[in-house]
Coordinates of C-alpha atoms in Angstrom, one line a residue:
M1 CA -13.8 -13.4 18.9
G2 CA -12.5 -9.8 19.2
H3 CA -14.3 -6.5 18.8
Y4 CA -14.5 -5.4 15.1
E5 CA -14.8 -2.0 13.6
Q6 CA -15.3 -0.8 10.1
L7 CA -13.8 2.5 9.1
N8 CA -15.4 5.1 6.8
S9 CA -13.3 6.3 3.9
T10 CA -11.7 9.3 5.8
G11 CA -10.9 7.2 8.8
A12 CA -9.5 4.4 6.6
I13 CA -7.2 6.7 4.8
K14 CA -6.0 8.3 8.0
K15 CA -5.4 4.8 9.5
L16 CA -3.4 3.8 6.4
Q17 CA -1.2 6.9 6.7
E18 CA -0.7 6.4 10.4
I19 CA 0.4 2.8 10.0
V20 CA 2.8 3.7 7.2
E21 CA 4.2 6.5 9.3
H22 CA 5.1 3.9 11.9
Q23 CA 6.4 1.3 9.4
R24 CA 7.4 2.4 5.9
V25 CA 8.7 -1.0 4.6
C26 CA 6.2 -3.5 3.4
M27 CA 6.3 -6.7 1.5
M28 CA 5.0 -6.3 -2.1
V29 CA 3.7 -9.5 -3.6
T30 CA 3.1 -9.6 -7.4
A31 CA 2.0 -12.2 -9.9
P32 CA -0.8 -13.5 -7.7
S33 CA -1.6 -16.4 -10.1
S34 CA 1.9 -17.9 -9.7
Y35 CA 2.9 -20.2 -6.9
P36 CA 4.9 -19.2 -5.1
A37 CA 4.0 -15.6 -5.8
P38 CA 7.1 -13.4 -5.7
G39 CA 7.5 -10.9 -2.9
R40 CA 10.0 -8.3 -2.0
P41 CA 10.5 -5.5 0.6
M42 CA 9.5 -2.1 -0.7
A43 CA 9.6 1.3 1.0
V44 CA 6.3 3.2 0.8
S45 CA 7.1 6.7 -0.3
E46 CA 3.6 8.0 0.6
V47 CA 0.0 7.1 1.2
D48 CA -1.8 10.0 -0.6
D49 CA -5.1 11.7 0.5
H50 CA -7.0 9.3 -1.8
G51 CA -5.5 6.2 -0.1
A52 CA -3.1 5.2 -2.9
F53 CA 0.3 3.8 -2.0
W54 CA 3.3 5.3 -3.9
F55 CA 6.6 3.6 -4.4
M56 CA 9.8 4.3 -6.3
A57 CA 11.7 1.6 -8.1
L58 CA 14.0 1.0 -11.0
R59 CA 12.2 -0.4 -14.0
T60 CA 15.0 -3.0 -14.5
S61 CA 13.7 -5.1 -11.6
E62 CA 11.6 -8.2 -12.2
K63 CA 8.5 -6.8 -10.5
F64 CA 7.9 -4.6 -13.5
D65 CA 7.6 -7.7 -15.7
D66 CA 5.1 -9.2 -13.2
I67 CA 3.1 -5.9 -13.1
A68 CA 3.0 -5.7 -16.9
K69 CA 1.5 -9.2 -17.0
D70 CA -0.9 -8.7 -14.1
P71 CA -1.3 -5.4 -12.2
R72 CA -2.8 -7.1 -9.1
T73 CA -0.6 -6.9 -6.0
T74 CA -0.8 -7.4 -2.3
L75 CA 1.0 -5.3 0.3
Y76 CA 1.8 -6.6 3.8
I77 CA 2.9 -4.3 6.6
A78 CA 3.8 -5.8 10.0
N79 CA 4.7 -3.4 12.9
P80 CA 4.9 -5.7 16.0
S81 CA 6.2 -2.9 18.2
D82 CA 3.0 -0.9 17.7
Q83 CA 0.8 -4.0 17.3
E84 CA -0.3 -2.9 13.8
F85 CA -0.8 -5.2 10.9
L86 CA -2.1 -4.3 7.4
T87 CA -2.9 -6.2 4.3
I88 CA -3.9 -4.3 1.1
H89 CA -5.0 -5.9 -2.1
G90 CA -4.8 -3.5 -5.1
R91 CA -3.8 -2.7 -8.6
C92 CA -0.5 -1.2 -9.8
E93 CA 0.1 1.6 -12.3
I94 CA 3.6 2.5 -13.5
L95 CA 4.2 6.2 -13.9
N96 CA 7.1 8.3 -15.1
D97 CA 6.2 11.7 -13.8
M98 CA 9.3 13.7 -12.9
A99 CA 7.5 16.3 -10.9
R100 CA 5.9 13.6 -8.7
K101 CA 9.3 11.8 -8.4
R102 CA 10.9 15.0 -7.1
E103 CA 8.0 15.4 -4.6
L104 CA 8.4 11.9 -3.2
W105 CA 12.2 11.8 -3.3
S106 CA 13.8 11.4 0.1
V107 CA 17.0 10.4 1.8
F108 CA 15.5 6.9 2.2
A109 CA 14.9 6.7 -1.5
S110 CA 18.5 7.5 -2.2
A111 CA 19.5 4.3 -0.3
W112 CA 17.6 2.3 -3.0
V113 CA 18.4 4.5 -6.0
P114 CA 21.9 5.8 -5.4
D115 CA 22.0 7.6 -8.8
G116 CA 19.3 10.0 -7.6
V117 CA 15.9 11.1 -8.9
E118 CA 17.3 11.8 -12.4
N119 CA 18.1 8.1 -13.0
P120 CA 16.4 7.4 -16.3
D121 CA 15.2 4.0 -15.1
L122 CA 13.4 5.4 -12.0
R123 CA 9.7 4.8 -12.1
L124 CA 6.8 5.3 -9.7
I125 CA 4.5 2.5 -8.8
K126 CA 1.1 3.6 -7.6
V127 CA -1.0 1.0 -5.9
T128 CA -4.7 1.8 -5.7
P129 CA -6.3 -0.4 -2.9
E130 CA -9.4 -2.5 -3.7
D131 CA -9.6 -4.3 -0.4
G132 CA -7.9 -4.0 2.9
Y133 CA -7.6 -5.5 6.3
Y134 CA -6.0 -4.0 9.4
W135 CA -5.4 -5.5 12.8
D136 CA -4.7 -3.4 15.8
T137 CA -4.2 -5.4 19.0
K138 CA -2.9 -2.6 21.3
D139 CA -6.0 -2.6 23.5
G140 CA -6.6 -6.3 23.4
K141 CA -9.1 -5.8 20.5
V142 CA -8.9 -6.5 16.8
A143 CA -10.2 -3.9 14.3
A144 CA -10.4 -4.4 10.6
A145 CA -11.1 -2.0 7.7
V146 CA -12.8 -4.0 5.0
K147 CA -13.1 -3.0 1.4
I148 CA -11.7 0.4 2.3
A149 CA -10.7 1.3 -1.2
V150 CA -14.2 0.8 -2.6
A151 CA -15.3 3.5 -0.3
M152 CA -12.3 5.7 -1.1
V153 CA -12.8 5.4 -4.9
T154 CA -16.6 5.3 -5.1
G155 CA -17.6 7.1 -1.9
K156 CA -20.0 4.2 -1.1
V157 CA -20.3 3.7 2.6
G158 CA -22.9 1.8 4.6
D159 CA -25.8 3.3 6.4
D160 CA -23.9 3.4 9.7
G161 CA -21.0 5.3 8.0
G162 CA -19.0 2.1 7.9
V163 CA -17.6 0.7 4.7
E164 CA -19.8 -1.7 2.8
G165 CA -19.0 -5.4 2.9
P166 CA -19.0 -8.2 5.4
L167 CA -16.0 -8.7 7.7
Q168 CA -14.0 -11.7 6.7
V169 CA -11.0 -12.2 9.0

């Protein structure tokens, strides 16, 4: 069994931002009650200071039908070169905020949406984490952040500063 750590909300958010900085592309799995649940690669535009994951996508894609029926999603990030692995379970919101789209627009986004930020079908997908696990095996240890979003959203942390909840890996 490896060494386990729980991160407080500030540490968890910083860890999420660091992992996404190293690996922006994740697998987004929607429609969790279907089998097989559909998944597709998505570029993370940002992990904000509250720990929410932001994406840009065209509303014409199938994932929007999935999200309309069930907003639950799972994000998987694997970065073998840095030995970082992340699973986030959360809920999606679809937003059409032009100012926020302009803030998040990047050269990387233009590869997915060649018509640019003004494309009328461009939407934001905000994933608010409810539960998360991260594995970092660089030093021969495994660390996991558990229920990181509960602490981010509610501010509830354990007596030791760790996030509440048992470690289930």
